[in-house]
mmCIF file of C-alpha atoms in Angstrom:
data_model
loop_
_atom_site.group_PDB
_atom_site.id
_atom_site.type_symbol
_atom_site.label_atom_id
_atom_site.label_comp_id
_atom_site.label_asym_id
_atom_site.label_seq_id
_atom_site.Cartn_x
_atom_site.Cartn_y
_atom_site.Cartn_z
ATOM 1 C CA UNK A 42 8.493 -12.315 0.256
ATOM 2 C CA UNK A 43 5.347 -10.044 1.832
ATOM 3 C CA UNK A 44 2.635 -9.373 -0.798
ATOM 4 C CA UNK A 45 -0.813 -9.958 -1.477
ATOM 5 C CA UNK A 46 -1.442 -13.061 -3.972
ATOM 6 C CA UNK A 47 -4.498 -13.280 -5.922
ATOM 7 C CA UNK A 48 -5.946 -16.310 -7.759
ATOM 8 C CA UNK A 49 -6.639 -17.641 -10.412
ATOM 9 C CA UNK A 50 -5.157 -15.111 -12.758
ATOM 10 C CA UNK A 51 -7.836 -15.996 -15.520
ATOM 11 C CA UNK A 52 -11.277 -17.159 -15.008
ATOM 12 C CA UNK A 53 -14.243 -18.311 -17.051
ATOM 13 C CA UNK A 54 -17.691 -18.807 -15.616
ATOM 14 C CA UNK A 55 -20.852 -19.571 -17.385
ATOM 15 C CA UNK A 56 -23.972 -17.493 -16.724
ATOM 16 C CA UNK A 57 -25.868 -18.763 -13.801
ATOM 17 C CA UNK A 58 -22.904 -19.942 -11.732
ATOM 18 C CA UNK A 59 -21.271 -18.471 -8.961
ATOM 19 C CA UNK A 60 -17.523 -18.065 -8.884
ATOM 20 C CA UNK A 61 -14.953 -17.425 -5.988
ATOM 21 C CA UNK A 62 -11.739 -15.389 -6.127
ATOM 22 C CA UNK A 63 -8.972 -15.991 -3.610
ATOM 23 C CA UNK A 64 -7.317 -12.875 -1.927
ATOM 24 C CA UNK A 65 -4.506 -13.560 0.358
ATOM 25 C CA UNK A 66 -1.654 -11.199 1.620
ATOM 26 C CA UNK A 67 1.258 -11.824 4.418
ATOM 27 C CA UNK A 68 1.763 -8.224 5.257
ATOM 28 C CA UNK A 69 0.191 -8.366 8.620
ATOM 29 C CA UNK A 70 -2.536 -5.487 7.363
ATOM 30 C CA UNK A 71 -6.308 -4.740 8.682
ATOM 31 C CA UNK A 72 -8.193 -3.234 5.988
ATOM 32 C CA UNK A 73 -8.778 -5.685 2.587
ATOM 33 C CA UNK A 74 -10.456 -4.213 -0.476
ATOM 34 C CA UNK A 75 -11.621 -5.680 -3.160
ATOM 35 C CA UNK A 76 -12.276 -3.352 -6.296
ATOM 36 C CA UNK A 77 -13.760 -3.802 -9.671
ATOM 37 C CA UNK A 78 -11.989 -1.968 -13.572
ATOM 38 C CA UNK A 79 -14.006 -2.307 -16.202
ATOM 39 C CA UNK A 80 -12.074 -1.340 -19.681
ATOM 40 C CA UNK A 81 -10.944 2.253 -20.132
ATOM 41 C CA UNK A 82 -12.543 2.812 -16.240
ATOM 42 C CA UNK A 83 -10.898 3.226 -13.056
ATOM 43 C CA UNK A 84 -11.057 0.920 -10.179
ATOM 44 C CA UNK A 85 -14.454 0.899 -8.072
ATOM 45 C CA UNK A 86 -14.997 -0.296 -4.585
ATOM 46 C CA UNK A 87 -16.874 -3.578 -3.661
ATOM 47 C CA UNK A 88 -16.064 -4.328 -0.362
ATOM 48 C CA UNK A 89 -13.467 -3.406 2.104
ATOM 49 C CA UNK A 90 -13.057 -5.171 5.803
ATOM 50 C CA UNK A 91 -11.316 -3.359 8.289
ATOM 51 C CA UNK A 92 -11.413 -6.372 10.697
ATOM 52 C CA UNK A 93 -11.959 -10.507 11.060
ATOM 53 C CA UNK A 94 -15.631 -11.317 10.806
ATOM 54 C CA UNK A 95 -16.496 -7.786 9.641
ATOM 55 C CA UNK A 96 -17.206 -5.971 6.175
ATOM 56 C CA UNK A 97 -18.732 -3.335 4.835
ATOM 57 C CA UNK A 98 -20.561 -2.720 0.794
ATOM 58 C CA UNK A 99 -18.725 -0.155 -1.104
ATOM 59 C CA UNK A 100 -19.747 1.344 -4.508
ATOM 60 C CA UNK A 101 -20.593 -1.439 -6.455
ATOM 61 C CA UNK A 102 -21.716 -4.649 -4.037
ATOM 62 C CA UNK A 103 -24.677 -5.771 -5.226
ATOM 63 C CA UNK A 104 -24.347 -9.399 -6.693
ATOM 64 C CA UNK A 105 -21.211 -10.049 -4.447
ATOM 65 C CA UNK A 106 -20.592 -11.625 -1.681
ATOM 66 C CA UNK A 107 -17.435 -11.713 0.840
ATOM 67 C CA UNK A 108 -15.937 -13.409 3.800
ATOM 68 C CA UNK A 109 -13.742 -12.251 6.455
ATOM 69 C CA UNK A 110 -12.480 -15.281 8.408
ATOM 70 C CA UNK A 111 -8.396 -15.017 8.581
ATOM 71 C CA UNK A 112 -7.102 -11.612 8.724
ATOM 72 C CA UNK A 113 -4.662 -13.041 5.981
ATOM 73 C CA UNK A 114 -8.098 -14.048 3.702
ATOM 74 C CA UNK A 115 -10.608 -12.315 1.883
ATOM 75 C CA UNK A 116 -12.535 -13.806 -0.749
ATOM 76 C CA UNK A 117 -14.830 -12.342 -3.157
ATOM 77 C CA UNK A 118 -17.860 -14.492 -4.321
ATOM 78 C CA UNK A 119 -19.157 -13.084 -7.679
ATOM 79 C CA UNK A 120 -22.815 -14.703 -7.521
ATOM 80 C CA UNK A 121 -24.977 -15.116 -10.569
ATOM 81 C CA UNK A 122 -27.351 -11.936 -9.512
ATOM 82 C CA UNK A 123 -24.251 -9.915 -10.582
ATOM 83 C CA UNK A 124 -25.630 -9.001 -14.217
ATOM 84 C CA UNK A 125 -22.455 -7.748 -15.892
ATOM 85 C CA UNK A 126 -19.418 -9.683 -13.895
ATOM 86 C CA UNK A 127 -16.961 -9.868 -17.073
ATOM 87 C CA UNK A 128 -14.444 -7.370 -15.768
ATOM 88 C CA UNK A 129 -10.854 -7.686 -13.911
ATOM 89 C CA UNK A 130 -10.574 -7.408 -9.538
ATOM 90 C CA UNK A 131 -8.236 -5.992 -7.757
ATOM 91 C CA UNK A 132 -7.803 -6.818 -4.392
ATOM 92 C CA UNK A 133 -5.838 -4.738 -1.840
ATOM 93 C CA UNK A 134 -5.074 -4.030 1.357
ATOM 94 C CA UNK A 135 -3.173 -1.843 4.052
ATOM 95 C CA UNK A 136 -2.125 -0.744 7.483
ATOM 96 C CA UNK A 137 -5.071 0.786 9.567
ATOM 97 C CA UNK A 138 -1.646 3.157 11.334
ATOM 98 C CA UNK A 139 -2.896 6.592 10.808
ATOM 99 C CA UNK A 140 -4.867 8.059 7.351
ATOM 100 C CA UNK A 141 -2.095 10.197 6.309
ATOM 101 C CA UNK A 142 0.858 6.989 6.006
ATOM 102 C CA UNK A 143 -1.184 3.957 5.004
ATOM 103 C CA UNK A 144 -0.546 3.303 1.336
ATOM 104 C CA UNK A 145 -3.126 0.470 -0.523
ATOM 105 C CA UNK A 146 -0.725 -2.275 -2.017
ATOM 106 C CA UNK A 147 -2.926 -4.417 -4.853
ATOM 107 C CA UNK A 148 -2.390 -7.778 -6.310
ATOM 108 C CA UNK A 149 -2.002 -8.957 -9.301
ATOM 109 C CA UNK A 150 -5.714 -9.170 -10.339
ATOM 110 C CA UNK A 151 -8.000 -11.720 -11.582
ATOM 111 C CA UNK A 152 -9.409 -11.323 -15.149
ATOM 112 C CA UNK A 153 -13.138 -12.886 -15.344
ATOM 113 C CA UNK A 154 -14.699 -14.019 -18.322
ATOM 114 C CA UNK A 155 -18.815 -14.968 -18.408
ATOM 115 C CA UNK A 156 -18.946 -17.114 -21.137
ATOM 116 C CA UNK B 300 -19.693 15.972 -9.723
ATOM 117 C CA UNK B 301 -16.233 13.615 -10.536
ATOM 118 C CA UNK B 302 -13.893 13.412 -7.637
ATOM 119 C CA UNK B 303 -10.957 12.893 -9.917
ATOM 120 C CA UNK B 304 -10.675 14.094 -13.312
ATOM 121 C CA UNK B 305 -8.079 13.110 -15.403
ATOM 122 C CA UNK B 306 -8.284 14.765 -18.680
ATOM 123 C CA UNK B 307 -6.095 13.258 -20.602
ATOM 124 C CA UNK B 308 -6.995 9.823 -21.797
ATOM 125 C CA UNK B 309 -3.967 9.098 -23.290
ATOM 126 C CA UNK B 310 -0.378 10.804 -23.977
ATOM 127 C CA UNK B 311 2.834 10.794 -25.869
ATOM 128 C CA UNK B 312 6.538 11.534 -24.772
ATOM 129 C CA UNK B 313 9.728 10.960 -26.704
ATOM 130 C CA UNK B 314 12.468 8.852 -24.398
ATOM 131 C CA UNK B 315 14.474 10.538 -21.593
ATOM 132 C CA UNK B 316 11.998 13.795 -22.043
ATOM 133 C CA UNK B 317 10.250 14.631 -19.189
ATOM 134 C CA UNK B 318 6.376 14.318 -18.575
ATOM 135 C CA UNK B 319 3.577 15.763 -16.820
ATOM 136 C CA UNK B 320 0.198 13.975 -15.892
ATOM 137 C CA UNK B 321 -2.578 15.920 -15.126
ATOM 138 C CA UNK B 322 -5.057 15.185 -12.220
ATOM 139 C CA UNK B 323 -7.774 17.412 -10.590
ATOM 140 C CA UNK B 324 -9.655 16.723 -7.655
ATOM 141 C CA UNK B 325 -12.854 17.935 -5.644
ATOM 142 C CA UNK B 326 -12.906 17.718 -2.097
ATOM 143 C CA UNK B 327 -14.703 19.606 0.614
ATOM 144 C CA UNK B 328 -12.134 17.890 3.531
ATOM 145 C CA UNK B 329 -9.148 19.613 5.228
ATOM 146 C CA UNK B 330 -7.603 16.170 5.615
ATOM 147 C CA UNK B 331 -7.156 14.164 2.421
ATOM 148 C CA UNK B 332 -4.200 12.215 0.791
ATOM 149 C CA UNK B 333 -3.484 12.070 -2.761
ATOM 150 C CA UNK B 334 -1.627 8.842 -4.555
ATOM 151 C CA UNK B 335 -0.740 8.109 -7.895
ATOM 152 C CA UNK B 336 -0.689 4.679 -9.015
ATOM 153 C CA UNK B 337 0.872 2.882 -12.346
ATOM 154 C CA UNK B 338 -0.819 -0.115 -13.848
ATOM 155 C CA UNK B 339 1.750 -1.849 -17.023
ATOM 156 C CA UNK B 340 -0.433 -4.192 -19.204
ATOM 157 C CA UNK B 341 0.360 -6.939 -16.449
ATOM 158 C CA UNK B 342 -2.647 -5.066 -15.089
ATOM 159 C CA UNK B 343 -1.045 -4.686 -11.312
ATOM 160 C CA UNK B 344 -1.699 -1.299 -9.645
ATOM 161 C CA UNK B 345 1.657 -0.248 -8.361
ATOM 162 C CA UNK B 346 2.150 2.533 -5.846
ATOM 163 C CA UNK B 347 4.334 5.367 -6.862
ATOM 164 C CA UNK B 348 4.553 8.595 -4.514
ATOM 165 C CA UNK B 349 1.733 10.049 -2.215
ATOM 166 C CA UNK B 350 0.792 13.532 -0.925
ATOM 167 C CA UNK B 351 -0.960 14.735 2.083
ATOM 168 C CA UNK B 352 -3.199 17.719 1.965
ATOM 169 C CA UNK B 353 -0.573 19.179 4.935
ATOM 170 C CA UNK B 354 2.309 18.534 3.444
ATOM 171 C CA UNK B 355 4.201 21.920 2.626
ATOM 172 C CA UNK B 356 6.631 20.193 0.479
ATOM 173 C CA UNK B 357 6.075 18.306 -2.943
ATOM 174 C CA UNK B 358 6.478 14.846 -2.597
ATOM 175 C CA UNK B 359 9.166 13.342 -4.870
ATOM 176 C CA UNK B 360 10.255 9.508 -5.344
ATOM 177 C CA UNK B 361 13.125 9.069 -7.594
ATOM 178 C CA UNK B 362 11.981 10.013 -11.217
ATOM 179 C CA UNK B 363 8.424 10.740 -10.227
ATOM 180 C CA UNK B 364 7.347 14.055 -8.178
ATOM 181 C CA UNK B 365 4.103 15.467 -7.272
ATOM 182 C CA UNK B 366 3.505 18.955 -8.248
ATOM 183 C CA UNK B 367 0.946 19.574 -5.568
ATOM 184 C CA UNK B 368 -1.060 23.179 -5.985
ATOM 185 C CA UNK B 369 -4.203 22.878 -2.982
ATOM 186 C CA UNK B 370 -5.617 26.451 -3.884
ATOM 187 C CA UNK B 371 -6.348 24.926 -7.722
ATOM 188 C CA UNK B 372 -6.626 21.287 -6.180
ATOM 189 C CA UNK B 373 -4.567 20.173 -8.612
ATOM 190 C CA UNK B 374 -1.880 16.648 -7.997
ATOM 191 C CA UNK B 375 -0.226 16.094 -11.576
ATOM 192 C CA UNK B 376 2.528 13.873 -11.642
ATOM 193 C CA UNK B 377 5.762 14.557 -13.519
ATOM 194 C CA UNK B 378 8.059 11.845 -14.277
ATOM 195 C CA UNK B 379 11.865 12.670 -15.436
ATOM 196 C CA UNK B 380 13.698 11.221 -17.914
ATOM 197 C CA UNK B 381 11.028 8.557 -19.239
ATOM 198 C CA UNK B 382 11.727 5.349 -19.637
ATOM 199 C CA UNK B 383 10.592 2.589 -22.174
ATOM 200 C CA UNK B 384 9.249 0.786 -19.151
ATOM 201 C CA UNK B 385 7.226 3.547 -18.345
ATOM 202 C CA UNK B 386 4.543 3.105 -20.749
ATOM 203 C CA UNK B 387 1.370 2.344 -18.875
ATOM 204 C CA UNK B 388 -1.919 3.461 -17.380
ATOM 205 C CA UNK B 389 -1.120 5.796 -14.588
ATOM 206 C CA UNK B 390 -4.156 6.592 -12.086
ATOM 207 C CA UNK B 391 -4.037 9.559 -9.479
ATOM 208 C CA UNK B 392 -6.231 8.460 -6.443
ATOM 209 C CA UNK B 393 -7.857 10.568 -3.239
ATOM 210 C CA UNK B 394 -8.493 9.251 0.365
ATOM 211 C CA UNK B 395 -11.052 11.801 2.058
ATOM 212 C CA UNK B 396 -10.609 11.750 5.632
ATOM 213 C CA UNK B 397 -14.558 11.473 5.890
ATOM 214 C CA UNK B 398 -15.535 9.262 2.577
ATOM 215 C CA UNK B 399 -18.706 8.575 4.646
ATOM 216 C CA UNK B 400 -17.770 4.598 3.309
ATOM 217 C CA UNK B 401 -14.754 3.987 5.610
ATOM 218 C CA UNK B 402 -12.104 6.977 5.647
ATOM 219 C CA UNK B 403 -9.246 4.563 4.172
ATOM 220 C CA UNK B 404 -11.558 4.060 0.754
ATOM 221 C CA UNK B 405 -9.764 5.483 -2.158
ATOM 222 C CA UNK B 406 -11.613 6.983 -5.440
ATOM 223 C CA UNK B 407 -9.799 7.030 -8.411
ATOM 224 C CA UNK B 408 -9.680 8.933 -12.008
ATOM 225 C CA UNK B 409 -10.418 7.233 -14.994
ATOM 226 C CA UNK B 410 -6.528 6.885 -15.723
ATOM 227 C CA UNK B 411 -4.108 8.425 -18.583
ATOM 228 C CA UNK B 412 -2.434 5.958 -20.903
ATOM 229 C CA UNK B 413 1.287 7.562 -21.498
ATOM 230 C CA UNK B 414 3.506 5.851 -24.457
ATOM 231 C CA UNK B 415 7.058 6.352 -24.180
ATOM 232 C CA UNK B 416 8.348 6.201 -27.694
ATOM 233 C CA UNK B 417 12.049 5.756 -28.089
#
């Protein structure tokens, strides 16, 4: 079964701490994004890596941190200089083929709590 | 200036009636694509149908099609026959050929919440 696999599904994190969220997918893709939906909002970009050992901020990277070691992996760090992190991530990813035919598939999301 | 505007935050539509989603976008780029995604309360995006900026022809997938106008920049999705299942957050999404952030980035609208009611 190909798909991208996110976990954990629910996480709590005190203030002060810094947290890791696991993104992995089987698809064989490039690109990896990982986006951020706060309630009643649509989905803004942290990060996105187009290639192993490379990635680049999107809208919203301050007070995260990634990794790009596996082309399968990309973890998200949410770090404790991230003020407001309570919010549910989306990672996703896709074919780097040609702009006009690569579709972003997502995971199922992780929901973080800051308690 | 939004990129995507979706102005309805949420709608209504009786069971097996059909239903029209509204989404506007702004773009200065000949090349652009133009997705629509559902998200159920399970909170996964899933992709339903996508458009190219080229394409002559509206893009249809089963019950959903695009009803693509470029001169108004307008991508609303109309889904057939609704379905209980159907009820969700639905999100219409651009990729700009030249998002100056990585031309694969997509930027989506604020979403529409549509409740099937049977």
């Amino acid at each position: 079964d190909g798909g991208i696999t996110q976990s954990p599904k629910y996480l709590f994190r005190k203030e002060g701490q810094n947290v890791t969220l696991s993104c992995e997918q089987n698809l064989n893709h490039d690109a990896m994004y990982w986006y951020r939906q706060d309630p009643g909002q649509g989905l803004r970009l942290i990060y996105y890596s187009q290639i192993v050992n490379d990635f680049q901020k999107g809208d919203i990277a301050e007070g995260y941190s990634v990794s790009r070691e596996k082309k399968e992996s990309f973890p998200l760090t949410v770090t404790s200089a991230q003020k407001n992190p309570t919010a549910f991530y989306l990672c996703a990813s896709n074919t780097l083929l040609g702009f006009s035919t690569d579709t972003q598939y997502f995971g199922p999301g992780t929901r973080l709590t800051v308690l | 200036a939004q990129k995507i505007t979706q102005t309805q935050p949420g709608m209504f539509v009786q069971e097996k009636e059909a239903v029209t989603l509204d989404c506007t976008y702004d773009t200065s780029d000949q090349s652009y694509g133009l997705f629509w995604y559902k998200q159920p309360s399970s909170g996964e995006m899933i992709f339903l149908i996508y458009q190219g900026s080229y394409d002559e022809q509206n893009a249809t997938e089963g019950r959903y099609s695009l009803n693509f106008q470029k001169a108004r920049k307008s991508a609303n999705l109309v889904i057939s026959a609704s379905q209980l299942g159907d009820s969700a957050m639905y999100f219409c999404a651009m990729r700009e050929a030249y998002s100056g952030a990585g031309s694969y980035q997509l930027t989506f609208g604020k979403g529409t919440k549509l409740s099937v009611i049977p």
